[in-house]
XYZ file of C-alpha atoms in Angstrom:
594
model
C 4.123 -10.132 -18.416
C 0.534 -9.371 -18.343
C -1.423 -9.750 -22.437
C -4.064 -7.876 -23.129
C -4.875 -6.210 -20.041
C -7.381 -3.909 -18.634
C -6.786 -0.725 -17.516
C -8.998 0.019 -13.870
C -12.351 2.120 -14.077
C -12.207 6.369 -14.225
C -13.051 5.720 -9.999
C -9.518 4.412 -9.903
C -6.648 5.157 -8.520
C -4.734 8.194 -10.255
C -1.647 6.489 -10.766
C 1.268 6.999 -13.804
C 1.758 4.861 -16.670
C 4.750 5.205 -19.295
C 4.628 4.006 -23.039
C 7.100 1.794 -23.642
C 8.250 4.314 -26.632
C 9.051 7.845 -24.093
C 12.181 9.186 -23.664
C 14.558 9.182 -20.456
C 13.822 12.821 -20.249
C 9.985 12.334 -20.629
C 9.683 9.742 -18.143
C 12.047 11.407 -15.652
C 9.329 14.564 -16.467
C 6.104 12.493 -15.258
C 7.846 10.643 -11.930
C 8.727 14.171 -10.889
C 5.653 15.155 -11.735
C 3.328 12.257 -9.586
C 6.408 12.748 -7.387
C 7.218 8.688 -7.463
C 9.815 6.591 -7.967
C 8.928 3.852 -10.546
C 6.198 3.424 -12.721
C 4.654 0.442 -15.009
C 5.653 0.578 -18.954
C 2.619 -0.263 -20.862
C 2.814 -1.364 -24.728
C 0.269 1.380 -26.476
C -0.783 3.872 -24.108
C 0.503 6.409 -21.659
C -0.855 8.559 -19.110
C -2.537 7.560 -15.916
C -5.438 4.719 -15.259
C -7.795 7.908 -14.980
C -6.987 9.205 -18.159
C -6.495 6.285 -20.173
C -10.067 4.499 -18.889
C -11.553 7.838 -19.475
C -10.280 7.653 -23.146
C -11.372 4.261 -23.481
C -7.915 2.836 -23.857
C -9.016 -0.189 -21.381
C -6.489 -2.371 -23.278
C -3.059 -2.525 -23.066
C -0.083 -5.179 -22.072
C 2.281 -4.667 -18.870
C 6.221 -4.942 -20.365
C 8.185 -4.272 -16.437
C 8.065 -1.575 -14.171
C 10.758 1.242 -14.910
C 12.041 2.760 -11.282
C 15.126 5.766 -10.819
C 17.494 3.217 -10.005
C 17.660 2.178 -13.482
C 17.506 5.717 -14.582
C 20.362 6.524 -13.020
C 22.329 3.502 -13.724
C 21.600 4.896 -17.291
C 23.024 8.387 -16.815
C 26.038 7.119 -15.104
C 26.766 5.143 -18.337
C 25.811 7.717 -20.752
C 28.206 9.994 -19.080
C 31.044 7.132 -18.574
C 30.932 6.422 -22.623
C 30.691 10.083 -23.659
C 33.932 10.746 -21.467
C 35.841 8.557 -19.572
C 37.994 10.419 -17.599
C 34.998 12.774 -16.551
C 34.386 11.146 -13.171
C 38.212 11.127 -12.161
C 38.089 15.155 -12.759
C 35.136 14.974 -9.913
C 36.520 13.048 -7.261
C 37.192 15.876 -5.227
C 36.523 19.336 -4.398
C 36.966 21.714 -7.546
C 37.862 25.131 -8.076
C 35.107 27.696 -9.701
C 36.930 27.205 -12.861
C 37.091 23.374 -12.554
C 33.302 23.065 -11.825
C 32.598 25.415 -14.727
C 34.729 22.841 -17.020
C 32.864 19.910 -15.691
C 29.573 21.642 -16.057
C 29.937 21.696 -20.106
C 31.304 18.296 -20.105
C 28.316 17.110 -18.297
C 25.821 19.063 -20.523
C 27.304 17.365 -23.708
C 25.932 14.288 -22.635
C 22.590 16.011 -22.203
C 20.872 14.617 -25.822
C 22.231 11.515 -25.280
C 20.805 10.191 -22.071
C 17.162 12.129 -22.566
C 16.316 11.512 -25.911
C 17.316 7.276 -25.216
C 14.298 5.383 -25.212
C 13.349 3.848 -22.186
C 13.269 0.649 -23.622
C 16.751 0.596 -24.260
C 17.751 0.764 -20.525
C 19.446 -2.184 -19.309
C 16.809 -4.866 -18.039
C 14.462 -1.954 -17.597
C 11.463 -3.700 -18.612
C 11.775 -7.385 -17.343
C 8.350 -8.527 -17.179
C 9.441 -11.723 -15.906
C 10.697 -10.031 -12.792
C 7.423 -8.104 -11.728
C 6.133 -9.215 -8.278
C 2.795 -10.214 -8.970
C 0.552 -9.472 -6.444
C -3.287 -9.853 -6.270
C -5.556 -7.596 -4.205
C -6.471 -10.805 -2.177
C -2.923 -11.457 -1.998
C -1.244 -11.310 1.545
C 0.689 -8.708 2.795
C 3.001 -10.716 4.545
C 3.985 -12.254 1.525
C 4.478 -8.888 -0.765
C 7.021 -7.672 2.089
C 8.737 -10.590 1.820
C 8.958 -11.334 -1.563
C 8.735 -8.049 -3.532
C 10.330 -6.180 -0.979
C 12.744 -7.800 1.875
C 13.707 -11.373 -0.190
C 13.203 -10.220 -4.234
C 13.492 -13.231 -6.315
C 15.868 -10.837 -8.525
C 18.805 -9.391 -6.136
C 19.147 -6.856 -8.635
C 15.698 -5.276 -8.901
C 14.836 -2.865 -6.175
C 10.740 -2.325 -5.577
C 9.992 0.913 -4.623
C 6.703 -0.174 -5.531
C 4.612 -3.449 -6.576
C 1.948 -3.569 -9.068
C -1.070 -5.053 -7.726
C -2.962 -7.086 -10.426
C -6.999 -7.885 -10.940
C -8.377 -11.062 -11.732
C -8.195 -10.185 -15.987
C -4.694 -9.084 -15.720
C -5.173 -5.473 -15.444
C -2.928 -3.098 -13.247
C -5.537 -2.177 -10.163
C -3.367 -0.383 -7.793
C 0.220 0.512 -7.097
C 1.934 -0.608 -3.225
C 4.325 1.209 -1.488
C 6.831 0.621 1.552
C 5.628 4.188 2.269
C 1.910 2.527 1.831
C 2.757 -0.114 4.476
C 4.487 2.248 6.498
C 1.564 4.509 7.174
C -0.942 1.524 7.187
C 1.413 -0.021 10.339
C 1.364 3.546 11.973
C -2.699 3.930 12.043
C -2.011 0.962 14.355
C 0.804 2.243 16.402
C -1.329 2.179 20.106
C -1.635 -1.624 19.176
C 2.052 -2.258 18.795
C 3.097 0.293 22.236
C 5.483 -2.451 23.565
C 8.156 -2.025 20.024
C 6.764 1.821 19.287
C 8.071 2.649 23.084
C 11.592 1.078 22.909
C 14.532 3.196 21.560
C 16.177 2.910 18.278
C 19.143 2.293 20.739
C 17.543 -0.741 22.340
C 16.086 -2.000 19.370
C 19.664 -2.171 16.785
C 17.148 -0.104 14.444
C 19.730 2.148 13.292
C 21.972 0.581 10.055
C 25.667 1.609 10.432
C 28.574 2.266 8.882
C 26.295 5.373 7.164
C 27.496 6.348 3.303
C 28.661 9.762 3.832
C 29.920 12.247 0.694
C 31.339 15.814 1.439
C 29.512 18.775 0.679
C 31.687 20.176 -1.425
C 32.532 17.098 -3.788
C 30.505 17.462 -7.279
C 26.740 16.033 -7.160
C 27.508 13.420 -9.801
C 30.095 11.793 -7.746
C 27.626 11.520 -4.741
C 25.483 9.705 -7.349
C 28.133 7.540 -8.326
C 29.139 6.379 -5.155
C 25.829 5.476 -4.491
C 25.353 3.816 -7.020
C 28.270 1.784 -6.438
C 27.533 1.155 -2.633
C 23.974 -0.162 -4.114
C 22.102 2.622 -1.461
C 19.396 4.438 -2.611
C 20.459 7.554 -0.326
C 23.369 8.895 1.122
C 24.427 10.899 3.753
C 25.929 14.685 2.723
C 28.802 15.720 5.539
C 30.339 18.987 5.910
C 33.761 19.010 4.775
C 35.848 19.920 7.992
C 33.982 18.808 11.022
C 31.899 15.815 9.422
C 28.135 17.596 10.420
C 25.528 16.317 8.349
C 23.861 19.091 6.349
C 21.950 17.070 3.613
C 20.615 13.972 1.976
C 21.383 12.927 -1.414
C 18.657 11.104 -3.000
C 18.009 8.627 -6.266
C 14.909 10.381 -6.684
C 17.197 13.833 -6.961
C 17.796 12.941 -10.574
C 13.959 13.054 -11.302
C 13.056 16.806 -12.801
C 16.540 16.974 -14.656
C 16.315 18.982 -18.414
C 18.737 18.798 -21.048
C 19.001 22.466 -20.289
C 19.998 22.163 -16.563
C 21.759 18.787 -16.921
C 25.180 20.509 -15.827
C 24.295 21.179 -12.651
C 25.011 17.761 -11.418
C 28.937 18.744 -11.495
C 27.707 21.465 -8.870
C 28.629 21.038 -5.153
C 26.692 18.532 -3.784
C 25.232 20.766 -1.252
C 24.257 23.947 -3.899
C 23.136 20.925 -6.271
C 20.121 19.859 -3.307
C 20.016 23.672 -2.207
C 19.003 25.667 -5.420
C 15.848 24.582 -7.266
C 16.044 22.584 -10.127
C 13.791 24.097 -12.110
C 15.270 27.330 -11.536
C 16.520 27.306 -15.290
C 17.576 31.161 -15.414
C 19.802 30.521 -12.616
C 21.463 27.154 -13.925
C 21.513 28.871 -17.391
C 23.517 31.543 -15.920
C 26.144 29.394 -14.425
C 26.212 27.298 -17.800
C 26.931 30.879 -19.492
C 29.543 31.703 -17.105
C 31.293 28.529 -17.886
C 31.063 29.337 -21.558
C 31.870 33.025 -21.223
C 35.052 33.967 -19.022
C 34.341 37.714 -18.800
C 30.746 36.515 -17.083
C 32.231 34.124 -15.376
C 34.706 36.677 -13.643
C 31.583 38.594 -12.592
C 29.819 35.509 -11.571
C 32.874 34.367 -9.458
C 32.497 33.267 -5.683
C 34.057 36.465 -4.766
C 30.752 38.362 -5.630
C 27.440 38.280 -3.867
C 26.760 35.013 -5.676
C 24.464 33.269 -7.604
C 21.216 33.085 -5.994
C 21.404 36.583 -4.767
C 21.933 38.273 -7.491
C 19.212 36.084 -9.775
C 16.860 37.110 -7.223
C 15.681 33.372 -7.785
C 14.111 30.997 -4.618
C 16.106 28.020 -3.010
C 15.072 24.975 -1.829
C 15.730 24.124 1.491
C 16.748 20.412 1.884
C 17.410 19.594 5.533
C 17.713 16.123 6.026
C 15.796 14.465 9.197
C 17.979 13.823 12.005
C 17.165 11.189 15.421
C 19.308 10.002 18.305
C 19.494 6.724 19.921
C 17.395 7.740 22.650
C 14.278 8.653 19.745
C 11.807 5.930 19.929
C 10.582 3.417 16.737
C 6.858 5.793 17.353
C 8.764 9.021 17.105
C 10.723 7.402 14.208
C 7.848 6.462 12.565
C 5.793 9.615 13.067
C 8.745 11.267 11.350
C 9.291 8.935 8.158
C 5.227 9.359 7.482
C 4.784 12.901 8.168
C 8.006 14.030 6.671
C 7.377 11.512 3.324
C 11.186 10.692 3.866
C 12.735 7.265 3.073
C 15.478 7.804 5.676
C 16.038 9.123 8.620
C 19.616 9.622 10.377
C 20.911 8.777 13.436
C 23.490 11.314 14.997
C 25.846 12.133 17.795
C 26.146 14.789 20.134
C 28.125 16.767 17.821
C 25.321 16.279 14.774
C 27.667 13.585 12.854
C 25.751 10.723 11.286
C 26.377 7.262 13.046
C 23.259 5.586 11.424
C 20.558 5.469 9.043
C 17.485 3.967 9.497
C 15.230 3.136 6.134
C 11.381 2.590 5.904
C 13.112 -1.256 4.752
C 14.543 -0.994 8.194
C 11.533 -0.840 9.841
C 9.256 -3.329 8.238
C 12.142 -5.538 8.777
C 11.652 -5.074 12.349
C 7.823 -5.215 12.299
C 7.225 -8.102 9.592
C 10.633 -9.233 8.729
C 11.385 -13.598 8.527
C 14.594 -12.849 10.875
C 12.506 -10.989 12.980
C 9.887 -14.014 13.401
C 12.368 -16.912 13.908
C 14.359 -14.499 16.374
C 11.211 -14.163 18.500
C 9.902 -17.521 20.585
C 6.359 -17.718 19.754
C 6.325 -14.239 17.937
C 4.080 -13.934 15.108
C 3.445 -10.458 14.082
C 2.127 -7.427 15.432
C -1.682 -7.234 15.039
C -1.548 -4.366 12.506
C 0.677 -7.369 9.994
C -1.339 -10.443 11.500
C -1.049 -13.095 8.810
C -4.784 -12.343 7.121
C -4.157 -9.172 6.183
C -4.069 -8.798 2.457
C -3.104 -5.797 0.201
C -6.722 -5.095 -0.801
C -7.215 -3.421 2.610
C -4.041 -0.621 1.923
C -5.743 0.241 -1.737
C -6.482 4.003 -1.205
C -5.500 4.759 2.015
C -5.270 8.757 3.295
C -1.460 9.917 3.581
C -1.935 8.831 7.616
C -2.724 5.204 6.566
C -6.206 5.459 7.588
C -8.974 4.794 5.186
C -11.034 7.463 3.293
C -14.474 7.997 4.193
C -16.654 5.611 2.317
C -19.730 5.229 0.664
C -22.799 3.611 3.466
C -22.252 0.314 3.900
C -25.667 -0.697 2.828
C -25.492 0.602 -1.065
C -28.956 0.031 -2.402
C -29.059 -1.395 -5.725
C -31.710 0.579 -7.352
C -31.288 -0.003 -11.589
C -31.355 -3.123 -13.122
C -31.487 -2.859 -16.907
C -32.665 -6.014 -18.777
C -29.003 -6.962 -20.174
C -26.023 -8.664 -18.900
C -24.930 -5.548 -17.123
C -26.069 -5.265 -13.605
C -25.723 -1.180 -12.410
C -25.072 -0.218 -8.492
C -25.155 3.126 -7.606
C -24.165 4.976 -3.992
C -23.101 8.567 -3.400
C -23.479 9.345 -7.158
C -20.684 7.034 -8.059
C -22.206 3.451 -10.408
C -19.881 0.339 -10.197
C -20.680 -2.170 -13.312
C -20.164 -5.872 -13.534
C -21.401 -8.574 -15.273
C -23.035 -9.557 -12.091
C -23.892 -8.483 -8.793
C -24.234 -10.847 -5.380
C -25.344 -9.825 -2.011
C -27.624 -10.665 0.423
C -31.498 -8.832 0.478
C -30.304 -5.861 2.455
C -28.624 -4.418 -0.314
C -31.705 -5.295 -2.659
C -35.403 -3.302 -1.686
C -37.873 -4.516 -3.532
C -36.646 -7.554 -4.818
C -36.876 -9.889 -1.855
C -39.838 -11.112 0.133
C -40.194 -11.243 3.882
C -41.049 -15.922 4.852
C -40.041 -15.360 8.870
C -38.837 -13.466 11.967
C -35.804 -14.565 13.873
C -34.812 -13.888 17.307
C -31.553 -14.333 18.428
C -29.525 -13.408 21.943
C -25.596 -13.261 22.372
C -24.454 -14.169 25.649
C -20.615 -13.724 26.712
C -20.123 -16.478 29.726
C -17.370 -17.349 32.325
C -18.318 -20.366 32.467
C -20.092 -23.919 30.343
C -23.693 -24.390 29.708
C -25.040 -26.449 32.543
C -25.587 -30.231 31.237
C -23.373 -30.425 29.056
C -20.000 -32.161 30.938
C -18.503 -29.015 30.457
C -18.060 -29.339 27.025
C -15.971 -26.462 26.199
C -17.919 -26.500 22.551
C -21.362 -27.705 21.680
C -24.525 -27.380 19.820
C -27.789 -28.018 21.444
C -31.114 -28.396 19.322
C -34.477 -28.477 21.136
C -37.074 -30.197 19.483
C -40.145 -27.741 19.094
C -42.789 -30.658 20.263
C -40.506 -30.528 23.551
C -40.836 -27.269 24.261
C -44.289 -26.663 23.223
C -43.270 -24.482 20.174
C -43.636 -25.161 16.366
C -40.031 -24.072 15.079
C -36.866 -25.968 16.381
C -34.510 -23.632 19.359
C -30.907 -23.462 18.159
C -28.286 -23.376 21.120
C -24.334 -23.038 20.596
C -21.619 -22.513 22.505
C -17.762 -21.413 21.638
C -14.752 -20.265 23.348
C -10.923 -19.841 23.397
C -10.389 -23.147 21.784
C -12.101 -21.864 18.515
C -9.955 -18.606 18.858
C -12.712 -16.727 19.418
C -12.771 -15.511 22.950
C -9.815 -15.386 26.031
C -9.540 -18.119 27.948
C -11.705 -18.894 30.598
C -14.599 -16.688 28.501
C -17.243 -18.238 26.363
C -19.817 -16.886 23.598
C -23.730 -18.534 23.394
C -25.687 -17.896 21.256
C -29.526 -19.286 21.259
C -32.224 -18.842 18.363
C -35.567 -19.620 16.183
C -38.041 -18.312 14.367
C -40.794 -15.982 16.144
C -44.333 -17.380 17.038
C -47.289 -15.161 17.868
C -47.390 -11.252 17.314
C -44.599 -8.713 18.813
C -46.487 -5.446 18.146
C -45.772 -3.439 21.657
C -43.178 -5.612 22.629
C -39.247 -4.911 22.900
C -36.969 -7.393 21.341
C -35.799 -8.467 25.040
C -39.163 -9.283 25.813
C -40.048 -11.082 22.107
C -36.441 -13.349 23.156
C -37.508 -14.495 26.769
C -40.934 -15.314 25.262
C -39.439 -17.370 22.707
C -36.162 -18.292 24.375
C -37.001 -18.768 27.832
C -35.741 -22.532 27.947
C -32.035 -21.728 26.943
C -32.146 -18.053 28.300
C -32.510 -20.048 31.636
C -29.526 -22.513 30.599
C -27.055 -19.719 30.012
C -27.356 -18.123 33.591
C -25.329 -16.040 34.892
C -24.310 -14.338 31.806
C -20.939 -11.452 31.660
C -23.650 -9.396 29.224
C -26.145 -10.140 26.747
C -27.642 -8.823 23.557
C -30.687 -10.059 21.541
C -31.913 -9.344 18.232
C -34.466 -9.855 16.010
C -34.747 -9.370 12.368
C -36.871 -10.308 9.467
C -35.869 -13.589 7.126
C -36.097 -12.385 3.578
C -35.437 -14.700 0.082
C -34.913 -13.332 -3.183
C -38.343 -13.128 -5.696
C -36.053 -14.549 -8.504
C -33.599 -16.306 -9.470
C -30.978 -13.411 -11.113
C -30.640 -15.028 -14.353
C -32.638 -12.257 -16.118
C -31.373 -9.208 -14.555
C -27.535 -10.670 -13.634
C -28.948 -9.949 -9.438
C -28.083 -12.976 -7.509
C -29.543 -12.689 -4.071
C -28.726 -14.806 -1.388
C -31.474 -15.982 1.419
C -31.037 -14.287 4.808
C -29.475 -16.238 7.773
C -32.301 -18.643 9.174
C -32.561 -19.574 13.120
C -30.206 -22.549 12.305
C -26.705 -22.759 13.715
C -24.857 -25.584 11.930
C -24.931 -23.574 8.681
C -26.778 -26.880 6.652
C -28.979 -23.968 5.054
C -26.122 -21.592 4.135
C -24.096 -24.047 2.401
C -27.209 -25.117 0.800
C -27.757 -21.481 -0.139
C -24.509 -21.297 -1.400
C -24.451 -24.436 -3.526
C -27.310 -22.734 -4.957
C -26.363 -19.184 -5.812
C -23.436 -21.249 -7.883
C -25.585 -22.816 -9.856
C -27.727 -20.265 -10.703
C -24.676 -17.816 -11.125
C -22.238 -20.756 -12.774
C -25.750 -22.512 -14.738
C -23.907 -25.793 -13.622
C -24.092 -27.798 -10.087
C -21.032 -26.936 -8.005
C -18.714 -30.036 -8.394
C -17.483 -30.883 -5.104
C -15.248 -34.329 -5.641
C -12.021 -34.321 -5.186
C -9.378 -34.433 -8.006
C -7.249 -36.911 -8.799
C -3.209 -36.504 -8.079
């Protein structure tokens, strides 16, 4: 349970909170609504992070996260107290009559399930059980433990809360999210995208199937009881699939069209919900026998006499010759959860969940199954969830602001202000190196530096497959120091058999006129010579800038640029003291006693 938390910035993500006071029937309202399937209950305030930081409201506490599996679990009780022997008069087909009869003993239960308080659904708000995950924290690590091995069998994430560093709510993950972050890399994954769901066992079978004609609320029950979050909906006679039955179904439900659910299954996913006029009809009929006589299913029938739309459901089929890249395409473009494996005849003989395939991609079975297998690259292990926060619905990231934000206002407070693209992030302090601060720096030295890719070791060296090479500047006629270094495969760095050198100091002389290949062999020449024949080689040259103060006044902490140097002595040093002018205390580096 997160105390007094903070809700994100108006910049933030849009996403829905619920007070912990809203009804059933209100919350069920807003998930339909953002069109999700869970959403975290907040003590005080409701709304989403926009409109709640844009009110002000930045405080609030984090009670659980309340997702359609517990809503539903909820209406199947409400319904089972009100009237026990209501779901043994829906266990099969019924007559026009019959549905009628179970339509207005549905609807009675209407007041009792929406107007419930969503804090009185069982274990609906079990803090205790959130996954809490971090922006730094790693991916691998959410799919396993919020989403593939919960801690709590009996909570299913449709999607984690992702937690700052003060407690406060900062972004929502979904499987969809991961889904379409893995399929942005699909061309680096080709050897799984290209095999089969046949070759790969993608497919999960036996598939929970319902006939069409049974009443919606037993389709819910049964998959309820079969713990499935969808199941398949089969034609009666030949076993065909024709639809998909869905928790999320119950979101956009009304008091006033609550009877519906003892419709067929397949006019229950086929008419549109919020089609009131049309369910009110029905819900007259069943009230009214002369209407329902003219309302019977020997006339033209409901929807074309009410003149009213439908929604077409039709569920997302695949075969086992359909690849994991077409299966994927499918489950992202199509913002399904499932897609269903059938034979030649159109019957359903799998299903295959977006759980399915992260199992396949990221999943611990997966790994131990696989000598030497990691991951693919798209789920290497240093991913973290930070890099999914506001991806586009294809999983790539959104255009961003330049990478080189100038910092331009620095009030004399505690405040520090940076503004790019008209949009000003605010924090109590703001580090970066000189590039992102004109005017505030000062120019001590130019460095030159060149980037060589090798086949082969610097000559002199034993064939050291690593080293680092200082010249002395009074013995090569210079009055800075040349910095030589050399890396490879063993550092993880390059393939094997391939090395990177790199080779710098500080400029002498002047460079006006002269290209920055020219300014490195002047300067260079001795290790230039040392690194022949080179694969390819860059060079570069830059100015060495420092900060003109130390930040404590205007909460700026600049950092010095990177000097010729190539053991990193100065960084650290640098580092070491940005801390203390940051912290106003040395950074304590002993170690701590066990």
């Amino acid at each position: 349970m997160s105390e007094g938390g903070y809700l994100p910035h108006a910049d933030s993500a849009d996403f829905l909170f619920l007070n912990e006071n809203c009804t059933i029937g209100e919350a069920l309202d807003q998930l339909a609504a953002y069109n999700v399937l869970s959403a975290p209950v907040v003590r005080g305030v409701t709304g989403t992070a926009v409109d709640l930081a844009q009110e002000n409201k930045l405080q609030y506490t984090v009670l659980g996260c309340l997702d359609v599996d517990k809503l539903l679990e909820a209406l199947l009780l409400t319904i089972e107290k009100k009237n026990v022997d209501l779901f043994s008069m829906a266990s099969g087909p019924l007559t026009y009559q019959q549905t009628n009869t179970l339509m207005l003993a549905i609807n009675e239960c209407a007041q009792d399930f929406f107007l419930h308080a969503i804090t009185t659904l069982p274990a609906s708000l079990d803090g205790g059980s959130l996954f809490r995950g971090d922006l730094g924290t790693n991916l691998l690590a959410v799919i396993d433990d919020a989403f593939l091995f919960p801690a709590n069998k009996s909570i299913s994430n449709h999607r984690v809360l992702v937690f700052g560093i003060r407690g406060e709510v900062v972004n929502t993950l979904s499987q969809s999210d991961i889904l379409r972050y893995i399929y942005h890399f699909k061309s680096e994954i080709k050897e799984l995208t290209s095999q089969t769901v046949q070759e790969l066992g993608l497919a999960t079978s036996p598939v929970s199937t319902i006939p069409a004609n049974i009443p919606a609320i037993m389709g819910f029950k049964t998959m309820h009881t079969r713990r499935v979050s969808g199941i398949a909906v089969v034609d009666a006679q030949d076993g065909r699939l024709v639809g998909n039955l869905s928790v999320s179904d119950i979101r956009g439900l009304s008091p006033a069209i609550f009877g519906c659910l003892a419709m067929p299954t397949i006019e229950f996913l086929n008419r549109a919900l919020n089609d009131e006029a049309l369910l009110h009809a029905r819900l007259q009929a069943a009230k009214d026998e002369s209407i329902g006589a003219k309302l019977s299913p020997s006339s033209p029938g409901l929807a074309a006499t009410s003149g009213l739309s439908r929604k077409t459901v039709a569920p997302i089929m695949c075969t086992g010759s359909t690849t994991l890249g077409e299966v994927m395409r499918d489950l992202v473009q199509h913002k399904v959860h499932r897609i269903y494996q059938v034979d030649e005849h159109l019957r359903p003989i799998g299903v295959i969940t977006i759980t399915n395939v992260i199992w396949l991609l990221a999943g611990k079975e997966w790994r131990k199954l696989v000598p030497g297998y990691d991951t693919p690259t798209p789920m290497r292990p240093d991913v973290n969830i930070g890099l999914l926060a506001g991806l586009e619905e294809d999983g790539s990231r959104p255009p961003q602001s330049p990478p080189h934000m100038l910092v331009k206002e620095f009030p004399p407070r505690s405040t520090a202000r940076l503004p790019a693209e008209g949009v000003v992030a605010r924090a109590k302090v703001i580090i970066g190196d000189p590039s992102y601060f004109p005017g505030k720096t000062r120019v001590t030295k130019t460095v030159v530096r060149a980037i060589a890719f090798l086949d082969h070791t610097i000559r002199g060296t034993d064939n050291a497959e690593s080293c680092q090479i200082i010249f002395p500047q009074n013995q090569v006629g210079r009055q800075n120091d040349i910095y030589m270094f050399l890396c490879g495969y063993n550092h993880n760095v390059t393939a094997q058999g391939r090395y990177v050198c790199i080779s710098s100091t500080v400029v002498e002389g002047i460079v006006e006129g002269m290209s920055t290949e020219e300014v490195a062999k002047r300067e260079l020449g001795v290790t230039l010579q040392m690194m022949q024949p080179t694969l390819d080689i860059v060079y570069d040259i830059y100015e060495l800038e420092e900060p003109l103060s130390d930040g404590t006044t205007d909460k700026a902490f600049i950092s010095k640029g990177y000097d010729p140097t190539s053991h990193f002595e100065t960084a650290i040093a640098d580092v070491m003291d940005l801390f203390q002018r940051i912290m106003g205390k040395p950074l304590e580096m002993k170690a701590q006693a066990a």
